[in-house]
Amino acid sequence: MQAAPTHSLKLILNIAFSLTAVGIVVRAGSAIKEIVFAGTFGASAETDAFILAFTYATFLPSVVGGGLGTVLIAALAGTNATLRGRGLLTVAKWVAAVAVVCGFVVYALAPYALSTLFGLQGSALANATSYALVMAPLGGTLFLCSALNALLHSEKQFYLAGFAPLATPVAIMLAIYLSAGQIGVGAAAWGAVIGGVAEFSILGIRVFSQRGVLFRAHEGHGDSPPGWLFWKSVGVLSCADALAAMTPMVDQMFLAKLETGAISHFSYAFKVNSVLIGLLGTAFTITIYPYLSDLAAQRESGTLQRLTWRLATVVLPITALATSLVYVYSHELVELLFGRGNFTAEDVVQVSAIQQVFCFQLVFYIALLLAMPVLNALRATHSVFYLACIGLSSTAFFNWLFY
């Protein structure tokens, strides 16, 4: 009967707003990175190739790591955790093996996947492949970071995990500053790899220092290897994450058939919205999921639902206000962020117009982000999968309709 104070709205909001402050710092770093990238390289065939290569290199580790992280947090929730001690060590060995496989697959399939998925040929394929080969190590580091984040979040240790992603934009900016004149856009690719290694190192050192807490066995619970239900859940959620991650890839497949720079314009246009999603959606979902998993493990479904509705009444009105401001001041925002260097006035006009269209999805996207932790906490993995199918199908249909 102590769940209510432990999982009070005030506590969760305090943590969520603290993580939002952390997110502001990280997103500011990412925004500055985008400004540096846009000012240095503008919108060109090379930037299109880099964006496609980055999308490809991060696809597999993101979807598999996302599924594993979600299931891990649920399995580690509460005093009745189903996975601790030797069982968690067994998972750790499998995670290390899968990370190696992810990196190898990303490297080996790069030219074939980029050609098949995006229809690249000639110099465009050569450029994208070269960037993807450089970024192949992200296949391992991103997957490992997902598992380490899940361990820390399960113990409500949010802040270091929140700051760690700052390593990537900082590394990319340093790489651009030091070597863009010599290797061009390839500098950003090397910076992404260095940043991924740095993020993994930060999280790895923290987890190692906390191994006595994170890997302890609860008395009578979770000291055996994970069963087939654990891996089945990982598989279902990985498939759902794959479908969700394929949604922007579908957009890029159609954009690759348009004029040079279309992919870059599309990517730049999503940046402001991605900041809002990170601040208003991701911070809250990261915070509430471990608590919701605790409530689900204690069979407090009523408390879980009430808590989620109360959070929605706080977050969604703020999101609607932010959406309105971005729509009205879209051109000014794009000009302020990107309108310098090789980023031309025509680029500003095109990006701001695309950004205004993006605004209309923001409230619905945030609402979906808040719903996902509830479904995952309740083990409704098939519902998550069906929602991902609907999202991918609708994106593909409307791309085809308006192409």
One Martini backbone bead per residue (centre of mass of N, CA, C, O) as a GRO file, in nm:
protein
  403
    1MET     BB    1   0.050   0.066   0.007
    2GLN     BB    2   0.322   0.251  -0.105
    3ALA     BB    3   0.285   0.349  -0.405
    4ALA     BB    4   0.177   0.635  -0.402
    5PRO     BB    5   0.424   0.797  -0.289
    6THR     BB    6   0.639   0.670  -0.484
    7HIS     BB    7   0.418   0.748  -0.740
    8SER     BB    8   0.394   1.042  -0.754
    9LEU     BB    9   0.338   1.311  -0.942
   10LYS     BB   10   0.545   1.501  -0.815
   11LEU     BB   11   0.792   1.323  -0.845
   12ILE     BB   12   0.779   1.278  -1.152
   13LEU     BB   13   0.780   1.576  -1.233
   14ASN     BB   14   1.049   1.649  -1.108
   15ILE     BB   15   1.216   1.453  -1.275
   16ALA     BB   16   1.118   1.538  -1.557
   17PHE     BB   17   1.212   1.838  -1.534
   18SER     BB   18   1.504   1.769  -1.485
   19LEU     BB   19   1.538   1.616  -1.756
   20THR     BB   20   1.465   1.858  -1.927
   21ALA     BB   21   1.714   2.019  -1.849
   22VAL     BB   22   1.906   1.814  -1.961
   23GLY     BB   23   1.783   1.816  -2.248
   24ILE     BB   24   1.854   2.107  -2.314
   25VAL     BB   25   2.155   2.064  -2.322
   26VAL     BB   26   2.162   1.837  -2.533
   27ARG     BB   27   1.991   1.984  -2.753
   28ALA     BB   28   2.181   2.222  -2.778
   29GLY     BB   29   2.415   2.058  -2.883
   30SER     BB   30   2.263   1.954  -3.134
   31ALA     BB   31   2.193   2.231  -3.253
   32ILE     BB   32   2.483   2.327  -3.289
   33LYS     BB   33   2.564   2.098  -3.473
   34GLU     BB   34   2.363   2.170  -3.701
   35ILE     BB   35   2.476   2.451  -3.751
   36VAL     BB   36   2.760   2.361  -3.826
   37PHE     BB   37   2.681   2.170  -4.053
   38ALA     BB   38   2.521   2.373  -4.229
   39GLY     BB   39   2.748   2.592  -4.255
   40THR     BB   40   2.963   2.392  -4.385
   41PHE     BB   41   2.765   2.209  -4.605
   42GLY     BB   42   2.470   2.233  -4.625
   43ALA     BB   43   2.295   2.135  -4.932
   44SER     BB   44   2.378   1.812  -5.063
   45ALA     BB   45   2.489   1.518  -5.180
   46GLU     BB   46   2.666   1.462  -4.929
   47THR     BB   47   2.449   1.509  -4.709
   48ASP     BB   48   2.255   1.299  -4.810
   49ALA     BB   49   2.449   1.058  -4.777
   50PHE     BB   50   2.493   1.087  -4.472
   51ILE     BB   51   2.198   1.056  -4.377
   52LEU     BB   52   2.156   0.773  -4.495
   53ALA     BB   53   2.393   0.636  -4.347
   54PHE     BB   54   2.297   0.699  -4.060
   55THR     BB   55   2.028   0.558  -4.077
   56TYR     BB   56   2.144   0.279  -4.135
   57ALA     BB   57   2.357   0.245  -3.896
   58THR     BB   58   2.114   0.293  -3.664
   59PHE     BB   59   1.882   0.094  -3.705
   60LEU     BB   60   1.947  -0.183  -3.576
   61PRO     BB   61   2.037  -0.093  -3.284
   62SER     BB   62   1.776   0.062  -3.217
   63VAL     BB   63   1.563  -0.168  -3.240
   64VAL     BB   64   1.698  -0.383  -3.060
   65GLY     BB   65   1.764  -0.199  -2.817
   66GLY     BB   66   1.476  -0.105  -2.758
   67GLY     BB   67   1.355  -0.382  -2.692
   68LEU     BB   68   1.551  -0.462  -2.467
   69GLY     BB   69   1.515  -0.217  -2.276
   70THR     BB   70   1.214  -0.247  -2.219
   71VAL     BB   71   1.227  -0.539  -2.101
   72LEU     BB   72   1.436  -0.491  -1.880
   73ILE     BB   73   1.282  -0.292  -1.704
   74ALA     BB   74   1.043  -0.481  -1.646
   75ALA     BB   75   1.225  -0.717  -1.522
   76LEU     BB   76   1.357  -0.500  -1.295
   77ALA     BB   77   1.099  -0.444  -1.147
   78GLY     BB   78   1.102  -0.425  -0.840
   79THR     BB   79   1.104  -0.675  -0.590
   80ASN     BB   80   0.988  -0.887  -0.830
   81ALA     BB   81   1.211  -0.949  -1.005
   82THR     BB   82   1.284  -1.162  -1.298
   83LEU     BB   83   1.589  -1.018  -1.319
   84ARG     BB   84   1.885  -1.145  -1.170
   85GLY     BB   85   2.198  -1.189  -1.136
   86ARG     BB   86   2.269  -1.453  -1.328
   87GLY     BB   87   2.055  -1.374  -1.535
   88LEU     BB   88   2.184  -1.097  -1.609
   89LEU     BB   89   2.459  -1.209  -1.698
   90THR     BB   90   2.349  -1.367  -1.937
   91VAL     BB   91   2.244  -1.122  -2.090
   92ALA     BB   92   2.517  -0.973  -2.113
   93LYS     BB   93   2.648  -1.180  -2.304
   94TRP     BB   94   2.441  -1.149  -2.533
   95VAL     BB   95   2.480  -0.848  -2.579
   96ALA     BB   96   2.777  -0.862  -2.670
   97ALA     BB   97   2.726  -1.046  -2.914
   98VAL     BB   98   2.517  -0.867  -3.064
   99ALA     BB   99   2.698  -0.620  -3.102
  100VAL     BB  100   2.894  -0.753  -3.296
  101VAL     BB  101   2.686  -0.831  -3.510
  102CYS     BB  102   2.580  -0.549  -3.575
  103GLY     BB  103   2.846  -0.431  -3.680
  104PHE     BB  104   2.889  -0.640  -3.907
  105VAL     BB  105   2.624  -0.601  -4.064
  106VAL     BB  106   2.654  -0.302  -4.128
  107TYR     BB  107   2.915  -0.341  -4.294
  108ALA     BB  108   2.838  -0.574  -4.502
  109LEU     BB  109   2.545  -0.431  -4.610
  110ALA     BB  110   2.574  -0.140  -4.711
  111PRO     BB  111   2.564  -0.138  -5.031
  112TYR     BB  112   2.297  -0.302  -5.055
  113ALA     BB  113   2.104  -0.137  -4.875
  114LEU     BB  114   2.138   0.145  -5.010
  115SER     BB  115   2.048   0.053  -5.292
  116THR     BB  116   1.769  -0.077  -5.218
  117LEU     BB  117   1.630   0.141  -5.036
  118PHE     BB  118   1.738   0.428  -5.209
  119GLY     BB  119   1.851   0.397  -5.508
  120LEU     BB  120   2.154   0.404  -5.527
  121GLN     BB  121   2.414   0.547  -5.741
  122GLY     BB  122   2.725   0.570  -5.788
  123SER     BB  123   2.841   0.834  -5.613
  124ALA     BB  124   2.617   0.816  -5.400
  125LEU     BB  125   2.684   0.526  -5.311
  126ALA     BB  126   2.981   0.567  -5.243
  127ASN     BB  127   2.945   0.780  -5.023
  128ALA     BB  128   2.745   0.630  -4.837
  129THR     BB  129   2.924   0.381  -4.792
  130SER     BB  130   3.168   0.520  -4.664
  131TYR     BB  131   3.010   0.628  -4.419
  132ALA     BB  132   2.895   0.355  -4.317
  133LEU     BB  133   3.167   0.216  -4.260
  134VAL     BB  134   3.259   0.415  -4.047
  135MET     BB  135   2.971   0.373  -3.871
  136ALA     BB  136   2.954   0.066  -3.787
  137PRO     BB  137   3.022   0.075  -3.473
  138LEU     BB  138   2.733   0.174  -3.392
  139GLY     BB  139   2.604  -0.108  -3.385
  140GLY     BB  140   2.735  -0.163  -3.098
  141THR     BB  141   2.720   0.096  -2.915
  142LEU     BB  142   2.412   0.147  -2.920
  143PHE     BB  143   2.327  -0.123  -2.802
  144LEU     BB  144   2.484  -0.100  -2.536
  145CYS     BB  145   2.351   0.166  -2.441
  146SER     BB  146   2.065   0.053  -2.410
  147ALA     BB  147   2.134  -0.149  -2.183
  148LEU     BB  148   2.261   0.054  -1.981
  149ASN     BB  149   2.017   0.238  -1.955
  150ALA     BB  150   1.824   0.025  -1.840
  151LEU     BB  151   1.976  -0.026  -1.578
  152LEU     BB  152   1.962   0.266  -1.469
  153HIS     BB  153   1.651   0.309  -1.489
  154SER     BB  154   1.565   0.072  -1.297
  155GLU     BB  155   1.719   0.261  -1.055
  156LYS     BB  156   1.659   0.570  -1.110
  157GLN     BB  157   1.920   0.652  -1.305
  158PHE     BB  158   1.902   0.934  -1.517
  159TYR     BB  159   2.129   1.160  -1.550
  160LEU     BB  160   2.372   1.033  -1.691
  161ALA     BB  161   2.204   0.917  -1.924
  162GLY     BB  162   2.117   1.206  -2.017
  163PHE     BB  163   2.416   1.325  -2.075
  164ALA     BB  164   2.574   1.123  -2.263
  165PRO     BB  165   2.469   1.215  -2.560
  166LEU     BB  166   2.658   1.473  -2.576
  167ALA     BB  167   2.911   1.337  -2.702
  168THR     BB  168   2.834   1.338  -3.004
  169PRO     BB  169   2.807   1.641  -3.086
  170VAL     BB  170   3.086   1.719  -2.981
  171ALA     BB  171   3.250   1.528  -3.165
  172ILE     BB  172   3.146   1.635  -3.436
  173MET     BB  173   3.241   1.928  -3.404
  174LEU     BB  174   3.540   1.865  -3.370
  175ALA     BB  175   3.575   1.716  -3.639
  176ILE     BB  176   3.492   1.950  -3.822
  177TYR     BB  177   3.703   2.155  -3.723
  178LEU     BB  178   3.964   1.965  -3.781
  179SER     BB  179   3.861   1.795  -4.083
  180ALA     BB  180   3.675   1.921  -4.309
  181GLY     BB  181   3.901   2.029  -4.507
  182GLN     BB  182   4.000   1.726  -4.577
  183ILE     BB  183   3.709   1.520  -4.557
  184GLY     BB  184   3.455   1.659  -4.496
  185VAL     BB  185   3.175   1.483  -4.416
  186GLY     BB  186   3.347   1.255  -4.283
  187ALA     BB  187   3.387   1.396  -4.009
  188ALA     BB  188   3.103   1.330  -3.896
  189ALA     BB  189   3.138   1.025  -3.895
  190TRP     BB  190   3.376   1.012  -3.697
  191GLY     BB  191   3.233   1.167  -3.469
  192ALA     BB  192   3.007   0.958  -3.419
  193VAL     BB  193   3.195   0.730  -3.326
  194ILE     BB  194   3.336   0.873  -3.093
  195GLY     BB  195   3.074   0.940  -2.940
  196GLY     BB  196   2.979   0.647  -2.898
  197VAL     BB  197   3.223   0.557  -2.731
  198ALA     BB  198   3.195   0.770  -2.508
  199GLU     BB  199   2.911   0.690  -2.412
  200PHE     BB  200   2.980   0.399  -2.338
  201SER     BB  201   3.199   0.469  -2.129
  202ILE     BB  202   3.029   0.627  -1.931
  203LEU     BB  203   2.819   0.401  -1.874
  204GLY     BB  204   3.014   0.169  -1.806
  205ILE     BB  205   3.145   0.295  -1.555
  206ARG     BB  206   2.883   0.321  -1.395
  207VAL     BB  207   2.795   0.025  -1.393
  208PHE     BB  208   3.052  -0.088  -1.264
  209SER     BB  209   3.027   0.085  -0.998
  210GLN     BB  210   2.709  -0.052  -0.970
  211ARG     BB  211   2.711  -0.372  -0.967
  212GLY     BB  212   2.604  -0.437  -0.678
  213VAL     BB  213   2.314  -0.323  -0.751
  214LEU     BB  214   2.238  -0.418  -1.048
  215PHE     BB  215   2.331  -0.747  -0.987
  216ARG     BB  216   2.153  -0.816  -0.774
  217ALA     BB  217   1.980  -1.048  -0.578
  218HIS     BB  218   1.671  -1.128  -0.507
  219GLU     BB  219   1.500  -1.285  -0.285
  220GLY     BB  220   1.365  -1.543  -0.480
  221HIS     BB  221   1.460  -1.366  -0.742
  222GLY     BB  222   1.606  -1.364  -1.066
  223ASP     BB  223   1.846  -1.623  -1.064
  224SER     BB  224   1.768  -1.689  -1.365
  225PRO     BB  225   1.737  -1.745  -1.669
  226PRO     BB  226   1.583  -1.639  -1.929
  227GLY     BB  227   1.304  -1.688  -2.088
  228TRP     BB  228   1.109  -1.701  -2.371
  229LEU     BB  229   0.936  -1.448  -2.299
  230PHE     BB  230   1.160  -1.246  -2.303
  231TRP     BB  231   1.254  -1.290  -2.603
  232LYS     BB  232   0.980  -1.245  -2.729
  233SER     BB  233   0.948  -0.951  -2.640
  234VAL     BB  234   1.199  -0.850  -2.783
  235GLY     BB  235   1.105  -0.930  -3.068
  236VAL     BB  236   0.842  -0.769  -3.085
  237LEU     BB  237   0.963  -0.485  -3.015
  238SER     BB  238   1.172  -0.484  -3.243
  239CYS     BB  239   0.966  -0.491  -3.469
  240ALA     BB  240   0.822  -0.232  -3.388
  241ASP     BB  241   1.075  -0.052  -3.406
  242ALA     BB  242   1.131  -0.111  -3.704
  243LEU     BB  243   0.870   0.008  -3.814
  244ALA     BB  244   0.911   0.291  -3.693
  245ALA     BB  245   1.197   0.338  -3.830
  246MET     BB  246   1.084   0.308  -4.132
  247THR     BB  247   0.928   0.568  -4.168
  248PRO     BB  248   1.167   0.766  -4.240
  249MET     BB  249   1.275   0.580  -4.467
  250VAL     BB  250   1.038   0.617  -4.657
  251ASP     BB  251   1.078   0.914  -4.698
  252GLN     BB  252   1.371   0.883  -4.815
  253MET     BB  253   1.302   0.713  -5.061
  254PHE     BB  254   1.138   0.943  -5.199
  255LEU     BB  255   1.352   1.174  -5.175
  256ALA     BB  256   1.577   1.032  -5.353
  257LYS     BB  257   1.396   1.111  -5.624
  258LEU     BB  258   1.471   1.390  -5.592
  259GLU     BB  259   1.629   1.654  -5.548
  260THR     BB  260   1.900   1.790  -5.452
  261GLY     BB  261   1.855   1.828  -5.090
  262ALA     BB  262   1.585   1.705  -4.984
  263ILE     BB  263   1.688   1.542  -4.742
  264SER     BB  264   1.815   1.781  -4.590
  265HIS     BB  265   1.563   1.952  -4.561
  266PHE     BB  266   1.401   1.743  -4.403
  267SER     BB  267   1.601   1.717  -4.166
  268TYR     BB  268   1.609   2.013  -4.073
  269ALA     BB  269   1.294   2.041  -4.024
  270PHE     BB  270   1.297   1.828  -3.772
  271LYS     BB  271   1.468   1.956  -3.540
  272VAL     BB  272   1.269   2.123  -3.370
  273ASN     BB  273   1.072   1.891  -3.315
  274SER     BB  274   1.284   1.705  -3.177
  275VAL     BB  275   1.325   1.887  -2.937
  276LEU     BB  276   1.032   1.878  -2.832
  277ILE     BB  277   1.016   1.574  -2.805
  278GLY     BB  278   1.249   1.551  -2.600
  279LEU     BB  279   1.128   1.747  -2.380
  280LEU     BB  280   0.804   1.646  -2.377
  281GLY     BB  281   0.849   1.322  -2.414
  282THR     BB  282   1.111   1.166  -2.339
  283ALA     BB  283   1.145   1.255  -2.043
  284PHE     BB  284   0.874   1.128  -1.949
  285THR     BB  285   0.909   0.833  -2.048
  286ILE     BB  286   1.167   0.770  -1.895
  287THR     BB  287   1.046   0.823  -1.613
  288ILE     BB  288   0.768   0.650  -1.608
  289TYR     BB  289   0.833   0.354  -1.682
  290PRO     BB  290   0.952   0.236  -1.417
  291TYR     BB  291   0.698   0.308  -1.248
  292LEU     BB  292   0.491   0.154  -1.418
  293SER     BB  293   0.626  -0.122  -1.380
  294ASP     BB  294   0.585  -0.133  -1.079
  295LEU     BB  295   0.273  -0.118  -1.085
  296ALA     BB  296   0.232  -0.368  -1.261
  297ALA     BB  297   0.375  -0.568  -1.064
  298GLN     BB  298   0.148  -0.473  -0.833
  299ARG     BB  299  -0.136  -0.443  -0.975
  300GLU     BB  300  -0.176  -0.105  -1.032
  301SER     BB  301  -0.367  -0.009  -1.280
  302GLY     BB  302  -0.528   0.234  -1.178
  303THR     BB  303  -0.286   0.412  -1.100
  304LEU     BB  304  -0.152   0.408  -1.374
  305GLN     BB  305  -0.380   0.553  -1.533
  306ARG     BB  306  -0.407   0.810  -1.363
  307LEU     BB  307  -0.117   0.908  -1.397
  308THR     BB  308  -0.123   0.935  -1.707
  309TRP     BB  309  -0.354   1.141  -1.731
  310ARG     BB  310  -0.218   1.364  -1.561
  311LEU     BB  311   0.026   1.399  -1.746
  312ALA     BB  312  -0.132   1.475  -2.004
  313THR     BB  313  -0.256   1.745  -1.883
  314VAL     BB  314   0.033   1.876  -1.883
  315VAL     BB  315   0.176   1.820  -2.167
  316LEU     BB  316  -0.024   1.879  -2.410
  317PRO     BB  317  -0.072   2.188  -2.380
  318ILE     BB  318   0.226   2.262  -2.417
  319THR     BB  319   0.252   2.139  -2.699
  320ALA     BB  320   0.038   2.316  -2.840
  321LEU     BB  321   0.185   2.583  -2.793
  322ALA     BB  322   0.453   2.510  -2.933
  323THR     BB  323   0.330   2.454  -3.210
  324SER     BB  324   0.223   2.738  -3.267
  325LEU     BB  325   0.495   2.886  -3.254
  326VAL     BB  326   0.641   2.729  -3.479
  327TYR     BB  327   0.445   2.798  -3.706
  328VAL     BB  328   0.460   3.112  -3.697
  329TYR     BB  329   0.806   3.101  -3.655
  330SER     BB  330   0.955   2.927  -3.872
  331HIS     BB  331   1.136   3.115  -4.041
  332GLU     BB  332   1.291   3.244  -3.803
  333LEU     BB  333   1.411   2.983  -3.689
  334VAL     BB  334   1.569   2.890  -3.937
  335GLU     BB  335   1.735   3.147  -3.974
  336LEU     BB  336   1.869   3.140  -3.694
  337LEU     BB  337   1.996   2.847  -3.712
  338PHE     BB  338   2.089   2.824  -4.053
  339GLY     BB  339   2.133   3.130  -4.181
  340ARG     BB  340   2.439   3.033  -4.294
  341GLY     BB  341   2.674   3.017  -4.508
  342ASN     BB  342   2.571   2.740  -4.711
  343PHE     BB  343   2.290   2.845  -4.616
  344THR     BB  344   2.037   2.949  -4.792
  345ALA     BB  345   1.751   3.126  -4.854
  346GLU     BB  346   1.611   2.890  -5.000
  347ASP     BB  347   1.649   2.688  -4.771
  348VAL     BB  348   1.479   2.839  -4.564
  349VAL     BB  349   1.209   2.826  -4.710
  350GLN     BB  350   1.185   2.515  -4.738
  351VAL     BB  351   1.222   2.433  -4.439
  352SER     BB  352   0.990   2.603  -4.314
  353ALA     BB  353   0.759   2.464  -4.470
  354ILE     BB  354   0.808   2.177  -4.362
  355GLN     BB  355   0.789   2.247  -4.058
  356GLN     BB  356   0.487   2.323  -4.057
  357VAL     BB  357   0.387   2.039  -4.118
  358PHE     BB  358   0.512   1.894  -3.873
  359CYS     BB  359   0.347   2.032  -3.643
  360PHE     BB  360   0.073   1.864  -3.667
  361GLN     BB  361   0.206   1.596  -3.517
  362LEU     BB  362   0.303   1.661  -3.225
  363VAL     BB  363   0.071   1.594  -3.029
  364PHE     BB  364   0.034   1.299  -3.126
  365TYR     BB  365   0.323   1.205  -3.068
  366ILE     BB  366   0.324   1.259  -2.763
  367ALA     BB  367   0.082   1.083  -2.694
  368LEU     BB  368   0.218   0.821  -2.790
  369LEU     BB  369   0.460   0.833  -2.597
  370LEU     BB  370   0.277   0.808  -2.339
  371ALA     BB  371   0.141   0.530  -2.418
  372MET     BB  372   0.375   0.325  -2.445
  373PRO     BB  373   0.452   0.275  -2.143
  374VAL     BB  374   0.181   0.152  -2.070
  375LEU     BB  375   0.184  -0.090  -2.264
  376ASN     BB  376   0.457  -0.207  -2.167
  377ALA     BB  377   0.386  -0.239  -1.864
  378LEU     BB  378   0.128  -0.432  -1.956
  379ARG     BB  379   0.236  -0.623  -2.192
  380ALA     BB  380   0.128  -0.481  -2.480
  381THR     BB  381   0.304  -0.565  -2.744
  382HIS     BB  382   0.095  -0.603  -2.975
  383SER     BB  383  -0.009  -0.312  -2.976
  384VAL     BB  384   0.257  -0.184  -3.056
  385PHE     BB  385   0.280  -0.334  -3.324
  386TYR     BB  386   0.017  -0.232  -3.456
  387LEU     BB  387   0.088   0.069  -3.447
  388ALA     BB  388   0.338   0.043  -3.628
  389CYS     BB  389   0.187  -0.061  -3.876
  390ILE     BB  390   0.006   0.186  -3.916
  391GLY     BB  391   0.228   0.398  -3.947
  392LEU     BB  392   0.374   0.276  -4.194
  393SER     BB  393   0.135   0.249  -4.390
  394SER     BB  394   0.051   0.549  -4.394
  395THR     BB  395   0.319   0.663  -4.493
  396ALA     BB  396   0.337   0.506  -4.759
  397PHE     BB  397   0.068   0.597  -4.881
  398PHE     BB  398   0.112   0.914  -4.873
  399ASN     BB  399   0.368   0.913  -5.039
  400TRP     BB  400   0.239   0.788  -5.290
  401LEU     BB  401   0.006   0.994  -5.330
  402PHE     BB  402   0.212   1.269  -5.330
  403TYR     BB  403   0.451   1.199  -5.542
   0.00000   0.00000   0.00000
